Coordinates of C-alpha atoms in Angstrom, one line a residue:
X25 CA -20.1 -4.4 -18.6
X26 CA -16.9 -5.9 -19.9
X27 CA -15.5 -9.4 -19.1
X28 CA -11.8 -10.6 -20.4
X29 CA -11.5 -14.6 -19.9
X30 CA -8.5 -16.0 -18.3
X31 CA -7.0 -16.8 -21.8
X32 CA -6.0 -13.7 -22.0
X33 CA -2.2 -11.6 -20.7
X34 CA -0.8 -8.6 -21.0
X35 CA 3.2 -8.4 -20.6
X36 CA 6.2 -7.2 -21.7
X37 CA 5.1 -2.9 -21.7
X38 CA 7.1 -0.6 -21.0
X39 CA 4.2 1.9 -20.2
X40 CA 1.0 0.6 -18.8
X41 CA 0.1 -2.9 -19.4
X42 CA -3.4 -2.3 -18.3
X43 CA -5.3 1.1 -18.2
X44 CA -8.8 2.2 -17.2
X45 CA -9.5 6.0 -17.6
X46 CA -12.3 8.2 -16.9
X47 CA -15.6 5.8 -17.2
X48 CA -17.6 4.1 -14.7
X49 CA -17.8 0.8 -16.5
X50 CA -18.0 -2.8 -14.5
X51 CA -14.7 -4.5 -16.3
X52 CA -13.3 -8.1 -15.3
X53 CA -10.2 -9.0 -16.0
X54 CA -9.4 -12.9 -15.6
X55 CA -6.1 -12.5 -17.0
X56 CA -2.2 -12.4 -15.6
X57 CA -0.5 -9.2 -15.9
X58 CA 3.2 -9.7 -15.8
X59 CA 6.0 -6.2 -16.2
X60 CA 9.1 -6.0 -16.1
X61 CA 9.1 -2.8 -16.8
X62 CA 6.6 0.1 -17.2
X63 CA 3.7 -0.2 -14.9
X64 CA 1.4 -2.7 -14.3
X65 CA -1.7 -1.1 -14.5
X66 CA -3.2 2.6 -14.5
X67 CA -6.2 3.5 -13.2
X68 CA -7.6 7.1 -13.4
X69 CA -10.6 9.4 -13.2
X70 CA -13.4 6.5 -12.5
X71 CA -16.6 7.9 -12.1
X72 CA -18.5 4.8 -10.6
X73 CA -18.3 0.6 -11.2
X74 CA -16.3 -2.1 -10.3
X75 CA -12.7 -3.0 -11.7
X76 CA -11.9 -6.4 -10.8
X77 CA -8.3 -8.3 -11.8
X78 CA -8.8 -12.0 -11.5
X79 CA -5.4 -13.2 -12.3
X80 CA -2.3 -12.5 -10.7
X81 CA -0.5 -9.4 -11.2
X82 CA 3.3 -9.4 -11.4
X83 CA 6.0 -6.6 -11.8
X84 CA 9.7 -7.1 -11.4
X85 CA 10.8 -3.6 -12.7
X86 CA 9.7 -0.4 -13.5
X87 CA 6.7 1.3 -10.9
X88 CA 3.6 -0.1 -9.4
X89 CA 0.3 0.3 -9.3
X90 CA -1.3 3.5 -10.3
X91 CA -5.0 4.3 -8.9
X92 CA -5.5 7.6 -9.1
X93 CA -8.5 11.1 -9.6
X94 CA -11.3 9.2 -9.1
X95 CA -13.9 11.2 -8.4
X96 CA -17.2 8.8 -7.1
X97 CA -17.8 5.6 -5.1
X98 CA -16.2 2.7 -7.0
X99 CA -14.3 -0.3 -6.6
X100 CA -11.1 -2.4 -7.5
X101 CA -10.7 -5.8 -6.0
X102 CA -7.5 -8.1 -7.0
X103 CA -8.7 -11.3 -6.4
X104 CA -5.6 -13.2 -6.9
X105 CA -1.7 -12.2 -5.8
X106 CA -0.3 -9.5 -5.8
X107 CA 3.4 -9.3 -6.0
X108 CA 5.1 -5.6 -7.0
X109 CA 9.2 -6.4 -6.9
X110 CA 10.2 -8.6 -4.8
X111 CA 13.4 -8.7 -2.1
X112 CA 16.1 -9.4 -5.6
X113 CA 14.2 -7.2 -8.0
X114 CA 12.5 -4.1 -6.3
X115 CA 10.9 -1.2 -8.0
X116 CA 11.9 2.1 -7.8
X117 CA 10.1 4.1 -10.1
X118 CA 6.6 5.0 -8.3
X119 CA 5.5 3.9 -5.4
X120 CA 4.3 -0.1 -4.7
X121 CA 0.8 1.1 -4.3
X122 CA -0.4 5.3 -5.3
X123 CA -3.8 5.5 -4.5
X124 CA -5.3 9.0 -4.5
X125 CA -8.7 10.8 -5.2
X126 CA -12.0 10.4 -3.8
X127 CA -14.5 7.4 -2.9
X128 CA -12.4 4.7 -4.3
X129 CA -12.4 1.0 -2.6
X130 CA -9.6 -1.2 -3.1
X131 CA -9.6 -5.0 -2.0
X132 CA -6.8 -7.2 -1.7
X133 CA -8.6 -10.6 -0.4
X134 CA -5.0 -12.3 -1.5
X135 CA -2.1 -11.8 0.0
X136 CA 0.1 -9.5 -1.7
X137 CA 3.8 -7.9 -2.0
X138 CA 5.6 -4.7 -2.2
X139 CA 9.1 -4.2 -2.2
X140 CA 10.6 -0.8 -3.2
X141 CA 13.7 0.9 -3.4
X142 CA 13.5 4.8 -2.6
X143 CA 9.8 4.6 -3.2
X144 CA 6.9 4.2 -0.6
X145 CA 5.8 0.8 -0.5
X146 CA 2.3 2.2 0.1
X147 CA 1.3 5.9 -1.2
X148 CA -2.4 6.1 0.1
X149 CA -4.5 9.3 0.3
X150 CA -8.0 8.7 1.4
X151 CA -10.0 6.4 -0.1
X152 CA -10.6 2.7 1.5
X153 CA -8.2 -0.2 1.7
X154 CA -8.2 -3.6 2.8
X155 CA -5.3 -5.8 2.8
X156 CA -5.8 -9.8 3.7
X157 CA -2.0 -10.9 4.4
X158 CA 1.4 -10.2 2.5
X159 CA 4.5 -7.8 3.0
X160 CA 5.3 -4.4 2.7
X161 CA 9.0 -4.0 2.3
X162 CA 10.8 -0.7 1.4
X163 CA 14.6 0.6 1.3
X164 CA 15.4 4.3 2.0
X165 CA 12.1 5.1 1.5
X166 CA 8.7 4.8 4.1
X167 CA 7.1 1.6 4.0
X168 CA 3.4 2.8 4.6
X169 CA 2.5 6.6 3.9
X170 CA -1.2 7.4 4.2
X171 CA -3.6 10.3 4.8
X172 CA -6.6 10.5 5.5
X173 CA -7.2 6.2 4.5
X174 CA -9.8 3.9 5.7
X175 CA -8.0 0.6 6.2
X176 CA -11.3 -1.0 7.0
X177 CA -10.1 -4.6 8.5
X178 CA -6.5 -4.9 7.0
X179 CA -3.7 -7.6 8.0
X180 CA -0.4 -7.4 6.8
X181 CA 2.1 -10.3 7.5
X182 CA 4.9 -8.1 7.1
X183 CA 5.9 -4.7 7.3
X184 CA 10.1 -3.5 7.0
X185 CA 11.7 0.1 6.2
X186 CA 15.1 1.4 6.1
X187 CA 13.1 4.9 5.9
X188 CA 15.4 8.1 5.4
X189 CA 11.8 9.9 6.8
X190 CA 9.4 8.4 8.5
X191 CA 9.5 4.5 8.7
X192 CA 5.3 4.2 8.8
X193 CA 3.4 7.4 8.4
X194 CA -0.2 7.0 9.3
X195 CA -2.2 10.7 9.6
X196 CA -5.2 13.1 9.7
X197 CA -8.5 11.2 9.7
X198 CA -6.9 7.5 9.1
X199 CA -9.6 5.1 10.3
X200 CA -10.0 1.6 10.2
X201 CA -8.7 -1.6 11.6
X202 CA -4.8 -1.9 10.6
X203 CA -2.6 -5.2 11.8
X204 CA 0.7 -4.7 10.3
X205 CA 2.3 -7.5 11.5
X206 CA 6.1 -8.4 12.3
X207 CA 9.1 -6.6 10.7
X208 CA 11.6 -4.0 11.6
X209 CA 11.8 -0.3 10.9
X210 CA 14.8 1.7 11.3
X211 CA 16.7 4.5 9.5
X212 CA 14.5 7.5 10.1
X213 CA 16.1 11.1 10.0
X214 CA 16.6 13.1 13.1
X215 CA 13.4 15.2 12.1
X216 CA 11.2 12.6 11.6
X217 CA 9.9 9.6 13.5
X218 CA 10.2 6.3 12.5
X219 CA 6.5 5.2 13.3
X220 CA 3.5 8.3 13.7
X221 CA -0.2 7.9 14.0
X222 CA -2.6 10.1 14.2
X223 CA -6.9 9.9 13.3
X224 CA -8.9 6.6 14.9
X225 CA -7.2 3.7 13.6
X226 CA -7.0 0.6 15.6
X227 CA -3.7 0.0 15.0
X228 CA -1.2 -3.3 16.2
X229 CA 2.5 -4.1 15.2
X230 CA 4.4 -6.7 16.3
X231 CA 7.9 -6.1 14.3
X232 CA 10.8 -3.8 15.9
X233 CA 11.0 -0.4 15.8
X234 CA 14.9 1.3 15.7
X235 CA 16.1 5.1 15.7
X236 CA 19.8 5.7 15.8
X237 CA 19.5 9.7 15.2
X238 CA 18.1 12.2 17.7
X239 CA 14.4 12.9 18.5
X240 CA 11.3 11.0 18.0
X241 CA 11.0 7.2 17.9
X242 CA 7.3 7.4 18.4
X243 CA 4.8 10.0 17.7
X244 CA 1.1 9.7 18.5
X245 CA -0.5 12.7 18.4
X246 CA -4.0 14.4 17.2
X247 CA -6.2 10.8 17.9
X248 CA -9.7 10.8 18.7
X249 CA -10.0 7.3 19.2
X250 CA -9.3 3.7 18.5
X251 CA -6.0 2.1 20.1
X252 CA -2.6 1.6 19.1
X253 CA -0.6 -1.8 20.4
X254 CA 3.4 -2.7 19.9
X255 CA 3.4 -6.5 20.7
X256 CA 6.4 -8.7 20.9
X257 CA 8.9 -6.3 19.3
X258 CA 11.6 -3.9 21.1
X259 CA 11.5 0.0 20.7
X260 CA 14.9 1.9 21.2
X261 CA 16.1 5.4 20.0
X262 CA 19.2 7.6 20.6
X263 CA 18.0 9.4 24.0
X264 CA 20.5 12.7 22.6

């Protein structure tokens, strides 16, 4: 076990400014992590444990957050914000979120940010998520893109794309409860649609939904279960 008081920081990297690899430790980090470049923090091949960040984590530059490989159950909670770019200093190196591997859970109980530019916001393979509140905000780029992830209860206040794919991406086996809030989508290529969902997720969104090319606004296909809601918002699409 490893605990890191709140005294403590890590800033000003231009690599990682926080990296667990390949253990299955129980670490606490009370600290801030503040970037403006680099990454904020990389976390790879965990066996097992529980990674918990205490402190807020900040990153105005550079990529985001790196979870990747793991390769048994374990856990990283950020217990305090979250804010990856914001709307006047987005990140376009990485993704806002990559989280890969197997048997991970993440927790967010604070509400937290991601704004990208030509990156997902979200980059989520499998694993287990659990958002409590924030926004999701990317340009040219998908705002959500996940395969095969539990989103357990999640709320999201906000969720925006100017996608040149699709605008929210949600497939295979993604399960879960999954409220993403208000927003808009739009600017989704004629071969893609701007919102898909496919697995069991129980899904609701509330923002609007815009396709100016031909083809697909909407695609729900392959479910076996839960239910999908568009509340409030407008859907309209090119109908060449």
């Amino acid at each position: 076990t490893i605990n890191i008081d709140s005294n403590s920081s890590a800033t000003n990297t231009t690599t990682s400014a926080f990296t667990v690899n390949q253990n299955s430790a129980n670490i606490t980090y009370s600290g801030t992590i503040t970037v403006s470049a680099g990454r904020p923090m990389t976390v790879s091949a965990r066996s097992g444990g529980t990674l918990t960040f205490g402190g807020t984590v900040t990153s105005t530059g550079g990529s985001g957050i790196s979870i990747t490989g793991s390769t048994a159950a374990n856990t990283v909670n950020f217990n305090a914000a979250v804010n990856i770019g914001n709307a006047g200093a987005r990140i376009g190196g990485s993704a806002g979120l990559a989280l890969s591997g197997a048997g991970t859970t993440v927790n967010f109980p604070a509400a937290s940010n991601f704004f990208t530019n030509g990156q997902p916001g979200l980059s989520l393979s499998g694993n287990t998520i659990d958002f409590s509140g924030g926004t999701v905000d990317a340009t040219s780029a998908s705002a959500i893109d996940a395969d095969g992830t539990n989103f357990s209860t999640s709320t999201l206040t906000t969720v925006n794309s100017t996608g040149v794919t699709n605008n929210v991406s949600l497939i295979n086996a993604v399960s879960g409860t999954l409220n993403l809030g208000n927003g808009a989508l739009s600017g989704s290529a004629a071969a893609n649609a701007a919102f898909r969902a496919q697995g069991n997720v129980i899904l609701t969104y509330a923002g609007n939904i815009t396709k100016t090319t031909s083809g697909l606004v909407v695609d729900i296909t392959n479910r076996n279960g839960g239910s999908i809601t568009f509340n409030t918002g407008t859907i309209s699409g090119n109908n060449a």
